[in-house]
Structure formats: C-alpha cells, structure tokens
Coordinates of C-alpha atoms in Angstrom, one line a residue:
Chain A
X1 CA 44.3 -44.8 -4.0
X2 CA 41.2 -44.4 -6.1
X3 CA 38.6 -42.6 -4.4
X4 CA 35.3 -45.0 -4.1
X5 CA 32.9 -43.2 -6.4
X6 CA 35.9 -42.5 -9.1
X7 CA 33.8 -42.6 -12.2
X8 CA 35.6 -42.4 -15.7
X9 CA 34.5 -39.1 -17.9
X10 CA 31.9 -41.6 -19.8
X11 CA 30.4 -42.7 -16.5
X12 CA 29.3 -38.4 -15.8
X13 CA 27.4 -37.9 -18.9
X14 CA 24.4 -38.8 -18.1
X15 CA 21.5 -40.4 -20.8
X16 CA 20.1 -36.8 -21.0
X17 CA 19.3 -35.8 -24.5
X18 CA 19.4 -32.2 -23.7
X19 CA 23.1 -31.7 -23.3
X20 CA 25.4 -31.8 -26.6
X21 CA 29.0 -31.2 -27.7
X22 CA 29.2 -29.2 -31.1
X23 CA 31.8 -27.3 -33.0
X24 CA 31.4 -25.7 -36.6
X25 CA 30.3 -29.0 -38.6
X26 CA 28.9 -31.2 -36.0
X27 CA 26.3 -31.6 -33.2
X28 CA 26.5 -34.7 -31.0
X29 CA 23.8 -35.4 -27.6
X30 CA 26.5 -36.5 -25.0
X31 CA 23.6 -39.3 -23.8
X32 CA 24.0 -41.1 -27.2
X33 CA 28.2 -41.3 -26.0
X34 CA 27.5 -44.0 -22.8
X35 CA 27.3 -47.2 -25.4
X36 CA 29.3 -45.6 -28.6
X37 CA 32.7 -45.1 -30.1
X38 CA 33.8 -43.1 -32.6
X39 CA 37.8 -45.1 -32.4
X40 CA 38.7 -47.3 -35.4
X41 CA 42.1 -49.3 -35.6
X42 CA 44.0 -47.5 -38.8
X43 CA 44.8 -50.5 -40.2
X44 CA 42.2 -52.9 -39.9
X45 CA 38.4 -52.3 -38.6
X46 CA 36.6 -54.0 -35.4
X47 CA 36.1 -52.9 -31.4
X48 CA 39.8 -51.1 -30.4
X49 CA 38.8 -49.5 -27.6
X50 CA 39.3 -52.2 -25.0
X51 CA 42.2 -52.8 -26.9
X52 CA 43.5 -49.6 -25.3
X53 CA 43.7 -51.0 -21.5
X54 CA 46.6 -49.8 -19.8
X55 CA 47.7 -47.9 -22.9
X56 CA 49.4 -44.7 -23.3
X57 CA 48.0 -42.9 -25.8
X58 CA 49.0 -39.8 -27.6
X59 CA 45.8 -37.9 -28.8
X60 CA 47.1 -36.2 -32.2
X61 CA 44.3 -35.4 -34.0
X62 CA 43.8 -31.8 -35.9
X63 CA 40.3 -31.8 -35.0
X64 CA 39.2 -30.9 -31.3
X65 CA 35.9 -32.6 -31.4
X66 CA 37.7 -35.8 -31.9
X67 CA 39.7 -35.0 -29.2
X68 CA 36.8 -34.5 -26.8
X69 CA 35.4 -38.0 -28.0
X70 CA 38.6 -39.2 -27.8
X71 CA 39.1 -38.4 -24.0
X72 CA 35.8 -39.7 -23.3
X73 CA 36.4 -42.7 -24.7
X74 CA 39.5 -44.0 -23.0
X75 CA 39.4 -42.0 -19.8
X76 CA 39.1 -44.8 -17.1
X77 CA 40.9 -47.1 -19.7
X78 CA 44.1 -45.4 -21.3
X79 CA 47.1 -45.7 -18.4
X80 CA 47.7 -42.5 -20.0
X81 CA 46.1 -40.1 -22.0
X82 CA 48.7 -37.0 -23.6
X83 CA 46.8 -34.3 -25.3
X84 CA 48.8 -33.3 -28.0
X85 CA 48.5 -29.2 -28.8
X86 CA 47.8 -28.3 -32.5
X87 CA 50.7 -26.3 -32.3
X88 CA 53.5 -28.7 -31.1
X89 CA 56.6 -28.9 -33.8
X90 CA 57.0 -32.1 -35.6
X91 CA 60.5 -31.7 -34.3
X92 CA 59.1 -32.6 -30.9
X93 CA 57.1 -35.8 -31.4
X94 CA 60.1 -38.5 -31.1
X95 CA 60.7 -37.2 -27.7
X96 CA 57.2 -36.6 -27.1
X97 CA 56.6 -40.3 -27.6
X98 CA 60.0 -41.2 -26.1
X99 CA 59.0 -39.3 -22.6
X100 CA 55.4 -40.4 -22.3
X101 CA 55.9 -44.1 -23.5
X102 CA 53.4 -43.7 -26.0
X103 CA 51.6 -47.0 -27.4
X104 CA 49.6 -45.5 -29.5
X105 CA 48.1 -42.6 -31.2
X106 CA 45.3 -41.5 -32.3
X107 CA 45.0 -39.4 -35.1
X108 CA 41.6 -37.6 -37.6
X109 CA 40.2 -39.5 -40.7
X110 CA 41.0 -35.9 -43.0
X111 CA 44.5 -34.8 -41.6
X112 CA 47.5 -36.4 -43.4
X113 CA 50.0 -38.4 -40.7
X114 CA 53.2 -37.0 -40.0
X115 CA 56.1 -38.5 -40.3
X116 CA 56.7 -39.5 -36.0
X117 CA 53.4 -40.6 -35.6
X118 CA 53.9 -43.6 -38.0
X119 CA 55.9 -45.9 -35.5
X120 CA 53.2 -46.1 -32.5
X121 CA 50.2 -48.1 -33.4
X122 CA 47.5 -46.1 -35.2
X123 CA 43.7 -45.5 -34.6
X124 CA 41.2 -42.9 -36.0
X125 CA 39.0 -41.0 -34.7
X126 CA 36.2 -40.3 -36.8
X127 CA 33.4 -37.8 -35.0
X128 CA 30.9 -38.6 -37.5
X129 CA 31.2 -41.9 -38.0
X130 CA 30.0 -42.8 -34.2
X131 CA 28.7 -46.1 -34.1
X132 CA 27.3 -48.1 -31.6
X133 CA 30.0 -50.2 -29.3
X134 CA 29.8 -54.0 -30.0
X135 CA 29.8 -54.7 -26.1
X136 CA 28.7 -52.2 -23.8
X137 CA 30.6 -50.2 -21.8
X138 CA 28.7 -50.4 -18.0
X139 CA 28.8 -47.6 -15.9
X140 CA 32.1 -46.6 -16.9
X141 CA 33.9 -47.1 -13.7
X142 CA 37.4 -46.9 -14.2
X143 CA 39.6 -49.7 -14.1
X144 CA 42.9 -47.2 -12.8
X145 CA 43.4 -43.7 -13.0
X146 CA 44.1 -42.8 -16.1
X147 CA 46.6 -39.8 -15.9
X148 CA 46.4 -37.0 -18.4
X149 CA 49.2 -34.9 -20.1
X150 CA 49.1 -31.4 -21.0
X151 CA 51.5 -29.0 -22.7
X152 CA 53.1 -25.9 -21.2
X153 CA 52.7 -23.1 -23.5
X154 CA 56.3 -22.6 -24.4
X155 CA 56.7 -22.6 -28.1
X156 CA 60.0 -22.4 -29.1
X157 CA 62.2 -24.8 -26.7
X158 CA 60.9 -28.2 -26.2
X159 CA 57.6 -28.4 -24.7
X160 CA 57.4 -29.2 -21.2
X161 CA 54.6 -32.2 -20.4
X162 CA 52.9 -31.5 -17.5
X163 CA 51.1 -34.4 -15.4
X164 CA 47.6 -34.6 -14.3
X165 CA 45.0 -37.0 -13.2
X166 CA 41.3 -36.6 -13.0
X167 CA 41.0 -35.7 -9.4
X168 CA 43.5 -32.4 -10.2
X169 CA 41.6 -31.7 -13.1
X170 CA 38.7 -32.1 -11.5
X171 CA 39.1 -30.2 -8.4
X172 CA 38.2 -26.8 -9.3
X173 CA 34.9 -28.1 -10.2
X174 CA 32.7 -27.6 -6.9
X175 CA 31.5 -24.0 -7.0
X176 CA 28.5 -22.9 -7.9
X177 CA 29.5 -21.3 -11.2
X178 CA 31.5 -24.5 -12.3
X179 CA 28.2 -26.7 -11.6
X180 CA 25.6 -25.0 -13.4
X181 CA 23.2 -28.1 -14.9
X182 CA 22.2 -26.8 -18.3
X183 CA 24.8 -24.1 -18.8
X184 CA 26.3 -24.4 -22.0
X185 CA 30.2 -23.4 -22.3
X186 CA 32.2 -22.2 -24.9
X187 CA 35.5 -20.6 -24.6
X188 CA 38.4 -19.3 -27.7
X189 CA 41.0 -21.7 -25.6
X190 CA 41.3 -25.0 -27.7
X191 CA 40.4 -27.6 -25.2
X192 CA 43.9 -28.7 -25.3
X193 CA 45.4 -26.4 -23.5
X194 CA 45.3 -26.8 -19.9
X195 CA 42.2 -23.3 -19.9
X196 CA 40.7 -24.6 -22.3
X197 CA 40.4 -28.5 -20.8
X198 CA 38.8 -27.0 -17.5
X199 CA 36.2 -25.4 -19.4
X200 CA 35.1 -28.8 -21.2
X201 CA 35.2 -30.4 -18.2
X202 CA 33.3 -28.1 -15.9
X203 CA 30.4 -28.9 -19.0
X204 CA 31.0 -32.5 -19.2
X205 CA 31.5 -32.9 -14.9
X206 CA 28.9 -30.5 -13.9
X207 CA 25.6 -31.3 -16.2
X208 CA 26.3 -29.1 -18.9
X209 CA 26.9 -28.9 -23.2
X210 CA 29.8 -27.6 -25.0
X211 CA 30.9 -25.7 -28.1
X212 CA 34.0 -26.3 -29.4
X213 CA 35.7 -23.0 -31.0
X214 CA 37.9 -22.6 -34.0
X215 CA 41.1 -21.2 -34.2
X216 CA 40.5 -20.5 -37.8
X217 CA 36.6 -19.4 -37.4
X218 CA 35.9 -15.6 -37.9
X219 CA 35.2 -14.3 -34.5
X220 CA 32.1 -12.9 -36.1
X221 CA 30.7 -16.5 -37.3
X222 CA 32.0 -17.8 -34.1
X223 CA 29.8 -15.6 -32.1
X224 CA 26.9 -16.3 -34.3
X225 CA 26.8 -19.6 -33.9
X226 CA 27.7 -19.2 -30.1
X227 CA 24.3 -17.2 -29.7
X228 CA 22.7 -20.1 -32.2
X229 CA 23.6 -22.6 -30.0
X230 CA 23.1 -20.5 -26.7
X231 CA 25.9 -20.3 -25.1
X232 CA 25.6 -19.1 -21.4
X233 CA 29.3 -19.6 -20.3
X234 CA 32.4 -18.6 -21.8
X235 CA 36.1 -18.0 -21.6
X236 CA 39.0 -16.7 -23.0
X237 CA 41.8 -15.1 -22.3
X238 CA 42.4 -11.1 -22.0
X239 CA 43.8 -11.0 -25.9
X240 CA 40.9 -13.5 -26.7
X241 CA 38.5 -11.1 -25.4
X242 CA 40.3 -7.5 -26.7
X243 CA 39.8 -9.2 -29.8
X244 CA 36.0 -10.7 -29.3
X245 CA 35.5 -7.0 -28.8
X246 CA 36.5 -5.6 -32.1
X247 CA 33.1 -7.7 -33.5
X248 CA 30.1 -6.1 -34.2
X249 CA 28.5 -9.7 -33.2
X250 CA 29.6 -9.9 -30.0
X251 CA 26.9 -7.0 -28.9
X252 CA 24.2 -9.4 -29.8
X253 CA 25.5 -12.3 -27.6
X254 CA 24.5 -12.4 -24.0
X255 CA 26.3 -14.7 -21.8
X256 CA 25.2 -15.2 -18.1
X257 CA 29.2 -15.8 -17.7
X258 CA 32.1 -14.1 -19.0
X259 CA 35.6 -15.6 -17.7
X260 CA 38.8 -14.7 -18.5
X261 CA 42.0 -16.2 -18.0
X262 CA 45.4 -16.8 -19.1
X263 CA 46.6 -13.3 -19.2
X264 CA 46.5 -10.0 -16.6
X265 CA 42.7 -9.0 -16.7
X266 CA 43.2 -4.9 -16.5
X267 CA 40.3 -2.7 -15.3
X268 CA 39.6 -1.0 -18.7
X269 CA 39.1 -4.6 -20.2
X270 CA 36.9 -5.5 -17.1
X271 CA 34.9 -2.1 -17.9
X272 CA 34.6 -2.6 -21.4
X273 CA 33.1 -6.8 -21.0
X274 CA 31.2 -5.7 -18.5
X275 CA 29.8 -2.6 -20.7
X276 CA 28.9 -5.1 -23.6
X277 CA 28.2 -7.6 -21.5
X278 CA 25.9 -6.4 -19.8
X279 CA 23.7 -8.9 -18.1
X280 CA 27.0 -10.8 -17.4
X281 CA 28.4 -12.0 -14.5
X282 CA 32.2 -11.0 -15.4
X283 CA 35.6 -13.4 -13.7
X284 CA 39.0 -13.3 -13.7
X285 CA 40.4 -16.8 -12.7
X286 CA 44.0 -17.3 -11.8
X287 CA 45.3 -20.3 -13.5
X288 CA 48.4 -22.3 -14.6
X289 CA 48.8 -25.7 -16.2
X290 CA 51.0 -26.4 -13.5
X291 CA 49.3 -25.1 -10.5
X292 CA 45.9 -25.5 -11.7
X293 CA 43.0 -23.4 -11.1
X294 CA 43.7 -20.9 -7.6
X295 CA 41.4 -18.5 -7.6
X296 CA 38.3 -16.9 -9.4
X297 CA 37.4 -13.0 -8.9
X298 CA 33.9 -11.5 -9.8
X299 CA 33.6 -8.4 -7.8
X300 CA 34.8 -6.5 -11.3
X301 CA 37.8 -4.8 -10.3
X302 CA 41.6 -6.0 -11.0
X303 CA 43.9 -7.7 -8.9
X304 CA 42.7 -9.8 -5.9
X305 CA 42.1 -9.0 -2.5
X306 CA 44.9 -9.9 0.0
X307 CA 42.9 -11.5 2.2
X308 CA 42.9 -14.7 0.0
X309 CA 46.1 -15.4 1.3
X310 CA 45.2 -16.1 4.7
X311 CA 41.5 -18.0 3.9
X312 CA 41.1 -21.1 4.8
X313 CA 40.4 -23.0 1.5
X314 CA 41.3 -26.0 -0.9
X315 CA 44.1 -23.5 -2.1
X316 CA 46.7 -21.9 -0.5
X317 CA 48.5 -19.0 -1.5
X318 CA 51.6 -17.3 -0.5
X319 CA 53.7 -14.1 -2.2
X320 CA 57.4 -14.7 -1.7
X321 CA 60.1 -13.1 -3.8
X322 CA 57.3 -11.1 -5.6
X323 CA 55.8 -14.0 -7.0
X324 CA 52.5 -15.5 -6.3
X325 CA 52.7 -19.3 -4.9
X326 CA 49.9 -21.5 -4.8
X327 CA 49.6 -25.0 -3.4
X328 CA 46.6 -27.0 -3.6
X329 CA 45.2 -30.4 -5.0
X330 CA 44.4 -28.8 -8.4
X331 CA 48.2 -28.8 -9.2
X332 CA 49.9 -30.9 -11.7
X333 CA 51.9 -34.1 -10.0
X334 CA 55.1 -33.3 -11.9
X335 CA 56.8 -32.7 -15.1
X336 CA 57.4 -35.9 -17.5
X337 CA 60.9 -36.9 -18.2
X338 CA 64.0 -37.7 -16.4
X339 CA 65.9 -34.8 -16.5
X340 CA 62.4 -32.5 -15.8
X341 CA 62.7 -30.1 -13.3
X342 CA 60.9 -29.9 -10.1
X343 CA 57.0 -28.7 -10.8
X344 CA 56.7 -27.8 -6.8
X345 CA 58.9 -26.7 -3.9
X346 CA 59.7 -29.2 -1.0
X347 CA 56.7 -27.5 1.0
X348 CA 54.4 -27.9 -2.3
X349 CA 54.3 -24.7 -3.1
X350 CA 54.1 -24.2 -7.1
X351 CA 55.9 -20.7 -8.0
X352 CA 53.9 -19.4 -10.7
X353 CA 56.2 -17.2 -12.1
X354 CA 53.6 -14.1 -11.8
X355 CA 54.6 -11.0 -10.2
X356 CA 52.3 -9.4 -7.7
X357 CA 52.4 -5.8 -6.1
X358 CA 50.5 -4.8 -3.1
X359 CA 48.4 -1.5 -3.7
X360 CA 46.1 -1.0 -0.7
X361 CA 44.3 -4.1 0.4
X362 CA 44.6 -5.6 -2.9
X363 CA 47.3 -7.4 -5.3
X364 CA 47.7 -6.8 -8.5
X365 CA 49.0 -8.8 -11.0
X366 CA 52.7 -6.8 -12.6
X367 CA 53.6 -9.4 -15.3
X368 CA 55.8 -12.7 -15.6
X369 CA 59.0 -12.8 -14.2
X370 CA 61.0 -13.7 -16.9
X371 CA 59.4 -10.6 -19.5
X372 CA 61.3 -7.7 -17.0
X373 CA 62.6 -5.2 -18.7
X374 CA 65.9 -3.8 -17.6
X375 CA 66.2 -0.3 -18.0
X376 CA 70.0 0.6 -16.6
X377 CA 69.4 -1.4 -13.5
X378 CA 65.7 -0.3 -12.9
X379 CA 62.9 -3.0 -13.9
X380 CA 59.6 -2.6 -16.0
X381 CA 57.0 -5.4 -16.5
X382 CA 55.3 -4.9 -19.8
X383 CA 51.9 -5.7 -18.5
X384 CA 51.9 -2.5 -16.2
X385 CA 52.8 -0.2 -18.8
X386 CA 50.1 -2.2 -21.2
X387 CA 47.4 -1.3 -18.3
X388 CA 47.9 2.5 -18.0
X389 CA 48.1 2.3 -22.2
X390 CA 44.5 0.2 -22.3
X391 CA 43.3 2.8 -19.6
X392 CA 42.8 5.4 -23.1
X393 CA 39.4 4.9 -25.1
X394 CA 40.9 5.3 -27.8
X395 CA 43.5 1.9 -27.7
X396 CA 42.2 -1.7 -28.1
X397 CA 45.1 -3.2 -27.6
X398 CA 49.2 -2.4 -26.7
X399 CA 51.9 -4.8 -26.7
X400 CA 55.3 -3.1 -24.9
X401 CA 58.5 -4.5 -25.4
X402 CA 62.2 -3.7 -24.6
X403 CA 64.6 -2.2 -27.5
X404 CA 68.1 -2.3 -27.1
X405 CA 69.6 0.5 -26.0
X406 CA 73.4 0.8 -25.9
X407 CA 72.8 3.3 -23.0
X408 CA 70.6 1.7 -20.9
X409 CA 70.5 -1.9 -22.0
X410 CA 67.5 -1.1 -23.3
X411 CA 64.4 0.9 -23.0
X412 CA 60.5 0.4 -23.1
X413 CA 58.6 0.9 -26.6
X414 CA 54.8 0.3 -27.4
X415 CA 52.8 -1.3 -30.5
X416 CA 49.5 0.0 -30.1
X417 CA 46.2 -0.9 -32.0
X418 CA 43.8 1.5 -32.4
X419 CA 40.4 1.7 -31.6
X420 CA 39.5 3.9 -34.1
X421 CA 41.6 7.0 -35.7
X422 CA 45.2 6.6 -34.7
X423 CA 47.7 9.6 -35.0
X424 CA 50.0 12.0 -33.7
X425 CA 47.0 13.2 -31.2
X426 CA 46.5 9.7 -29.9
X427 CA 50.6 9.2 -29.1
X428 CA 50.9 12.7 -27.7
X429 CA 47.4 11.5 -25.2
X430 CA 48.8 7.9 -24.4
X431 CA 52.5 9.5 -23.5
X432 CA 51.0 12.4 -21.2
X433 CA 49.0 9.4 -19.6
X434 CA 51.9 7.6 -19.2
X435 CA 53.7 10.8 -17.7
X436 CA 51.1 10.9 -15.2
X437 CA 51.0 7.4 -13.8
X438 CA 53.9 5.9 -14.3
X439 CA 57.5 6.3 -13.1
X440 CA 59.9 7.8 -16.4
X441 CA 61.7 5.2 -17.2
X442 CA 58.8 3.2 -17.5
X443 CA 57.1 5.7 -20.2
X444 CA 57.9 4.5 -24.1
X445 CA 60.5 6.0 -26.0
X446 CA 58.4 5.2 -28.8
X447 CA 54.8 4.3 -29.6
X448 CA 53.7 2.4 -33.2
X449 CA 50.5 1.9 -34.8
X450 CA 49.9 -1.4 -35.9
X451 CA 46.8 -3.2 -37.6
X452 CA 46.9 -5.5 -35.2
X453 CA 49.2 -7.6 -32.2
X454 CA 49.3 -11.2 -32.8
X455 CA 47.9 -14.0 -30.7
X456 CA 49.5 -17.0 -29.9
X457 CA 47.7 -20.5 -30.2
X458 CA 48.0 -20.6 -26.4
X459 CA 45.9 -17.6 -26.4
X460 CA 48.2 -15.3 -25.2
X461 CA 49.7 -12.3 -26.9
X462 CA 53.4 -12.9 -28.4
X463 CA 55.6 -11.4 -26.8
X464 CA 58.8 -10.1 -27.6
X465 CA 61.6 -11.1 -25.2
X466 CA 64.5 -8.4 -25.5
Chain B
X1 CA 68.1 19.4 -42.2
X2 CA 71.8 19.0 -41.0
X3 CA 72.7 15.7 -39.1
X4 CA 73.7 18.7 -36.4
X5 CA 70.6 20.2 -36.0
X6 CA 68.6 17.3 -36.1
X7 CA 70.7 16.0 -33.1
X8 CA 70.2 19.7 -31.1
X9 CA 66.9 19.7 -31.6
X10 CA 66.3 16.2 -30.2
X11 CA 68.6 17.2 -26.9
X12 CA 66.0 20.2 -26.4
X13 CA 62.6 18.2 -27.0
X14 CA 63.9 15.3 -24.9
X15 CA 65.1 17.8 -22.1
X16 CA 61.7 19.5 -22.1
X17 CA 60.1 16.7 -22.2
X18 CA 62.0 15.1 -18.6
X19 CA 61.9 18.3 -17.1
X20 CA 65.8 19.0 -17.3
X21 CA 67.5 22.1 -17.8
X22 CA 69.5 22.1 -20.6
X23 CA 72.8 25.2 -21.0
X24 CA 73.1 26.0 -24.6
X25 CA 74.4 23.4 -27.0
X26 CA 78.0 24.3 -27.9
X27 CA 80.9 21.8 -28.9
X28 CA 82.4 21.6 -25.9
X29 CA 79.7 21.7 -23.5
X30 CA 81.0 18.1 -21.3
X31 CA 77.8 15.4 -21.5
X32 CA 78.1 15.2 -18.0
X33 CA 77.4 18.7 -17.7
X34 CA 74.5 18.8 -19.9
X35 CA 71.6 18.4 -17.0
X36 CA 70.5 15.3 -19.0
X37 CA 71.1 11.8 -17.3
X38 CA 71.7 8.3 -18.8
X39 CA 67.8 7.5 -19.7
X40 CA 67.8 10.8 -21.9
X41 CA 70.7 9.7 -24.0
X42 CA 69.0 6.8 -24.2
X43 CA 65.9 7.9 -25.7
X44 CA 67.9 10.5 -28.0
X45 CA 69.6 7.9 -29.5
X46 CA 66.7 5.2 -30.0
X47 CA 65.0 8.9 -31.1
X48 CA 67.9 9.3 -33.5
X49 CA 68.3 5.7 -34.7
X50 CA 64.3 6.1 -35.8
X51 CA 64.7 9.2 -37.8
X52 CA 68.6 8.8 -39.5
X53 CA 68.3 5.4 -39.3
X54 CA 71.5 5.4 -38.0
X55 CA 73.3 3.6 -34.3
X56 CA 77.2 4.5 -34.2
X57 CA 77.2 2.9 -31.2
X58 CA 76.0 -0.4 -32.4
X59 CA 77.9 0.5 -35.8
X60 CA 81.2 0.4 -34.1
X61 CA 82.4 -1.7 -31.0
X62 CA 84.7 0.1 -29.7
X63 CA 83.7 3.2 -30.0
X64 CA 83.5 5.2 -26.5
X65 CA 80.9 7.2 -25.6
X66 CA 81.6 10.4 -26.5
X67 CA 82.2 13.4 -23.9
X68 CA 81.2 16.4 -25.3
X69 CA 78.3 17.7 -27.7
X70 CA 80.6 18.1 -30.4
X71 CA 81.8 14.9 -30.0
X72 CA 78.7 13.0 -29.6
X73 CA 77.5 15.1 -33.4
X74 CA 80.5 14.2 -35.1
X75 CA 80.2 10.0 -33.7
X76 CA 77.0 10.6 -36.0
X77 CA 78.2 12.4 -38.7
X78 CA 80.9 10.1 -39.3
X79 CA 78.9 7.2 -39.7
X80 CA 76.2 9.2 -41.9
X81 CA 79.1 10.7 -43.7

C-alpha cells in the first residue's frame, strides 16, 4: 500500500527558483522541472513521457545530469526505474534487460549506443534541450510506486540488481542534517551508486540544490567550482576524501558538512578532514546498497558506540558472527532475478558483510569478510593494518594485500603513497609502528612506494583479493 | 654477494628483527632447531624472492621443504645455478 501523501520526486521540488541541479556544463533551477521534459522518443519526436506508464526503464545514459532529469521525470510513472552504473560491462546488459524486463531505455544525445541497448525501445535524454511538456504534469502524485534498481559494486562477476522503492530510499531522510532547506550537496559518488543516490535525494527531498561531480574532472577544478557554486554538504568515500586532500583547492573550500561513506573512516583521516575542514561538522555514515543507510557518527572519533545496538530507533542493529547486521525499512526488498540469493535473513536482518571488534565501549569497523587474510591459520583484515599505516604523517594513503607464501599461505604486504619524501626512513618508521601496535604476523613483510593506489568507480579502493 | 650469504644474512636480520635467538648458521643446523618459526621462513623467503628474484618452492612442486640450513641454501642455489 501507497502511503497517502506519496508524492512522485517531481511533486517535491518545489517552484522555488533558488534551488538548482548543476554539473560541469550546465545549471538548471529545479522549479523550472514541475511542467518540463527533457525525454525525446529516438526515433521519432512528440510527448513520450506518458508513454512510459507502467514501463520499466533502463536509464543508460553516460551523463549523470541526464540521469537525475531522467529519474525525475518518470518517478511516479516508470513501473520500474534501473539506474544503470557507468561502469557495468557491455557483457552484462542482455541479462541486465532480461532480469529487470526492461521496455525501454533511455540513453544521452552525445554517447554512441551499444550494441544491447538497440533491442528495447529508445528515448533521449537531452539536459539542455528541456522544453516545456505539452500537457502538464499536476502535482505529480504518483500513479504506483515506481520501484528503483541499483547496482552492487561488484565489478568483475555479474552485477547483482538490488531493489528499492521510494519509501527505502527515502527513509534516511528525516534528520536534521538530511533536511537542511538551502544546503547545497555535492559528493565524488556518481549518483548512480546507491551513496551517491542518497545524497541527490536528501537535496531533491529535503529543500536543497545539487552538484553533480565528474569522474573525469580534476579534483582541483572540481573543488573550484564546488566553492563557485557553494557547496555546504558533501560526501565521499574515505579514498574519495584521501585523495580530495592531496589538492591544494580543497583548503579554500569550506563545507558546513563533510560525510564520508563507503569505506572504514580511520581516525587519522577523521583528524586530517577535520584539520582542513575546519568549520566542518565531520560524519561517518554506515551504509550498504542493500541495507540502506544505518547509522551516522559525528562525534569525530572511529568506530561507533555500542550502545547503538540496543537504541530504540528506525534501525536495528545486531553483531553476530563478527559481522554487523542491520534491519530496518531503509533496506533493499530483494535481489532481482530468479536464481538471486536471499538479500535478508528470515528475522530481516541484512548481514553486511563488515567485521566489527569491540574495543572498550566502542566498535570498530576491521574490514569485509571476504578480504581476510590468512596467514598459516591466523587472520588479518587489511583495513586494520591500513589504520595503524595512515596513523604516520608521513603516508596519505596504504593499500595492504596478501602475497602468497608457500609457507604460510601467504603473508601481509603494503603499497604505500607518500605524503611527501618517501624512503628507507619512512619504511623503517611505518614497520616500528607496526611492531608496536599490531600483533607480528600482521606487520608487512614488505612495504612499496607507489605514485598512487587506484580507485574504483564505486569509490572504493581496489583491492587485491589473494 | 654469494647466494649463501645473501641467504645467512637474511636468517640473522629476520631473527633480530622477531626477537628470536638464532645458533650459528652451519650446514646441518636442523630448521626446526633454528629458534625461528613458520612466519620467519615465510618472510625470508618472500625476502629472498624480492632480492634473487627467485621461489624454488614455487619453481618446483614437489619439492619438500628442506631440513637443514644447508639444505634450504642449496634448494636456492640450484635453481639460481
């Protein structure tokens, strides 16, 4: 059942002329989107939105602005609305469009079609060719819930389509922070991704504007136009943000917000936003595509405090196995596809796959179950090794991995980035560190200097899987 | 410097370096005599793959792990040879 005041994305935007959606090359006032469309049939011209009713639609296009105009077009409208990662493998569309039933897709004026996307029926969406709509589109109440598919961020098997509607993606958006009239949010997620689409939404759902990053922009350009624009709210992930930091822009942008997701948030990381940052109220959410938005932290330290798990609260969370569980009505419905697995447990519970450890009254975060390391029997997440590495002034960035060892099975090895010098003085410092803190067969065999660790389009750091 | 020394000189930085006490390096000093456990000979051999750019144990299957120092020298200077 619909809830009563279920209102369609258009219907939330408001007539204000004040709030805007922008990337790089365009600037459009979210009032002039109630009464106009930007969606053109491929192979003919005329109205195609209405056209759409009860449609699923497979939003392809290379360009996220037309993405965003795309949703708000046919939320409310679409039966089904699957947002389509710029990443995903042309090997994956036929059973992309198998598994979601896709009618239709919509794909950008500039980019060339592939191949799978000719057999659906075709529109374009064209950002700045908006145009008034030939019959007007009310208040934008919805006709059904139109449901919305995400990607997971796996990047190498096929993907895995995760189901929403708008009340899950919607849910997180009640506290204070998320409702901000006149913020204006940015983050380095592309709005495709399931971080990315809550941070467009909490600007479109709670009365503010949005900038659309670039994947390809220069971190320096982005955070120039960022301060242009004035951006008050932004996101990213932990590697997002390692990276922001390397810019010499950055230190003359000041964000109200600073939010990071996605990733562990270590305390040097924390230190360092919050030292740049310094008017900045600085977060760590907890987040997955499947289980939705759990949990925000702003007191500036790692980890959360246990005694989440026992607050009453729209989410509830539970450590079993090592691994942090989290039922609420942010989570996805399921997976698409027959042969999907189960998204939640028969209690509801969604295992997220991240490892916690209790230290004191707080947990911390450990790493994903599925990077251990196994060192002779004895396990190493990455991510704790990373933390005591990042602790050192001198390191921007580490990436530790497991090498094969035909002793051990393997043993744990470091790619470091430097902040500045890097040499023999900087290894011998990061080992003693790792002496101290952690347990010896969690200290690398082996630390190398690189230029730099690479990012995935998900926004995470690629990791190597021994 | 000889694939012998190289190989004795890693045994005494790694044994420093995990705090083991190591008895002096002769051919038939037994492995499981040498104070060092299984995650030193780990690291000595990812240490020694890095700098002869050589793994006997990968370069042969069925190789068994050697038992004593001069064993474990000459499993590398066989394959360097």
């Amino acid at each position: 059942m619909l809830p009563p005041d279920a209102t369609a994305l258009r219907g939330r935007l408001g007539t204000s002329g004040r709030r805007f959606l922008t990337d790089a090359a365009l600037r459009i006032s979210l009032g002039d989107l109630a009464d106009a469309t930007s969606l053109v049939a491929a192979d003919g011209d005329g109205e195609t939105c209405d056209e759409l009713t009860g449609a699923s639609v497979l939003v392809a296009t290379s360009d996220q602005l037309a993405t965003v105009l795309t949703l708000i077009e046919l939320d409310g409208v679409a039966s089904r609305l699957v947002l389509c990662p710029p990443d995903l493998a042309q090997a994956h569309l036929p059973f992309v469009i198998a598994t979601a039933g896709i009618d239709a897709v919509v794909v950008d004026r500039a980019a060339p079609v592939r191949d799978a996307l000719r057999g659906p029926r075709r529109l374009i969406c064209d950002p700045a060719g908006l145009m008034p709509r030939l019959t007007p589109s009310g208040p934008g109440r919805t006709q059904a819930p139109t449901e919305w598919v995400l990607f997971t961020s796996g990047t190498t098997s096929r993907p895995k389509m995760v189901l929403h509607d708008f009340a899950s993606l919607a849910a997180p958006i009640s506290s204070a922070t998320a409702i901000e009239q006149g913020a204006v949010w940015s983050t380095f997620y592309d709005i495709r991704r399931y971080g990315g689409l809550t941070i467009l939404l909490r600007a479109l759902l709670g009365g503010g504007s949005m900038v659309l990053s670039d994947a390809a922009e220069k971190v320096d350009d982005f955070f120039l136009r960022a301060a242009r624009d004035g951006v008050t709210h932004i996101s990213g992930t932990p590697s997002h943000w390692r990276r922001a930091l390397m810019s010499e822009a950055a230190r003359r942008f000041a964000p109200n917000y600073v939010r990071l997701s996605g990733e562990v948030a270590d305390q040097p990381l924390l230190d360092r936003l919050q030292a740049v940052f310094r008017g900045a109220n600085v977060a760590h959410a907890f987040a997955s595509t499947e289980a939705g938005v759990a949990f925000s932290i702003a007191d500036g330290m790692e980890g959360f405090p246990a005694r989440l798990l026992d607050e009453p609260g729209p989410v509830e969370l539970r450590v079993e196995d090592g691994s942090l569980r989290i039922r609420s009505r942010r989570a996805a419905l399921r997976y698409l596809g027959d042969d999907a697995p189960r998204l939640a447990g028969d209690d509801g519970f969604v295992d997220t796959g991240d490892m916690v450890e209790l230290r004191g009254d707080r947990y911390r975060f450990v790493g994903r179950r599925e990077g251990i390391i196994n060192i002779g029997g004895l396990k190493v997440h990455p991510e704790e090794v990373e933390a005591v590495i990042n602790t050192h002034e001198g390191v921007r960035m580490s990436r530790v991995f497991g090498r094969k060892s035909p002793i051990t099975g393997a043993i744990v090895v470091a790619d470091v980035v430097a902040a500045a010098a890097e040499g023999d003085s900087l290894r011998s410092d990061i080992l003693t560190l790792c002496r101290d803190r952690l347990a010896r067969h969690k200290v690398p065999v082996a630390i190398r200097f690189v230029p730099s660790l690479d990012i995935l389009p998900t926004g995470k750091l690629a990791r190597r899987i021994a | 410097m000889s694939v012998r020394n190289v190989i004795a000189s890693h045994f005494v930085q790694v044994a420093q370096q995990q705090s083991k006490q190591l008895p002096p390096l002769a051919d038939d000093l037994a492995l499981l005599n040498s104070g060092l456990d299984s995650l030193c000979f780990a690291i000595i051999v990812a240490r020694l793959e890095d700098e002869l750019a050589i793994d006997p144990f990968a370069a042969s299957e069925d190789s068994a792990f050697p038992v004593t120092f001069g064993e474990f020298v000459r499993l590398y200077e066989n394959v360097a040879a």
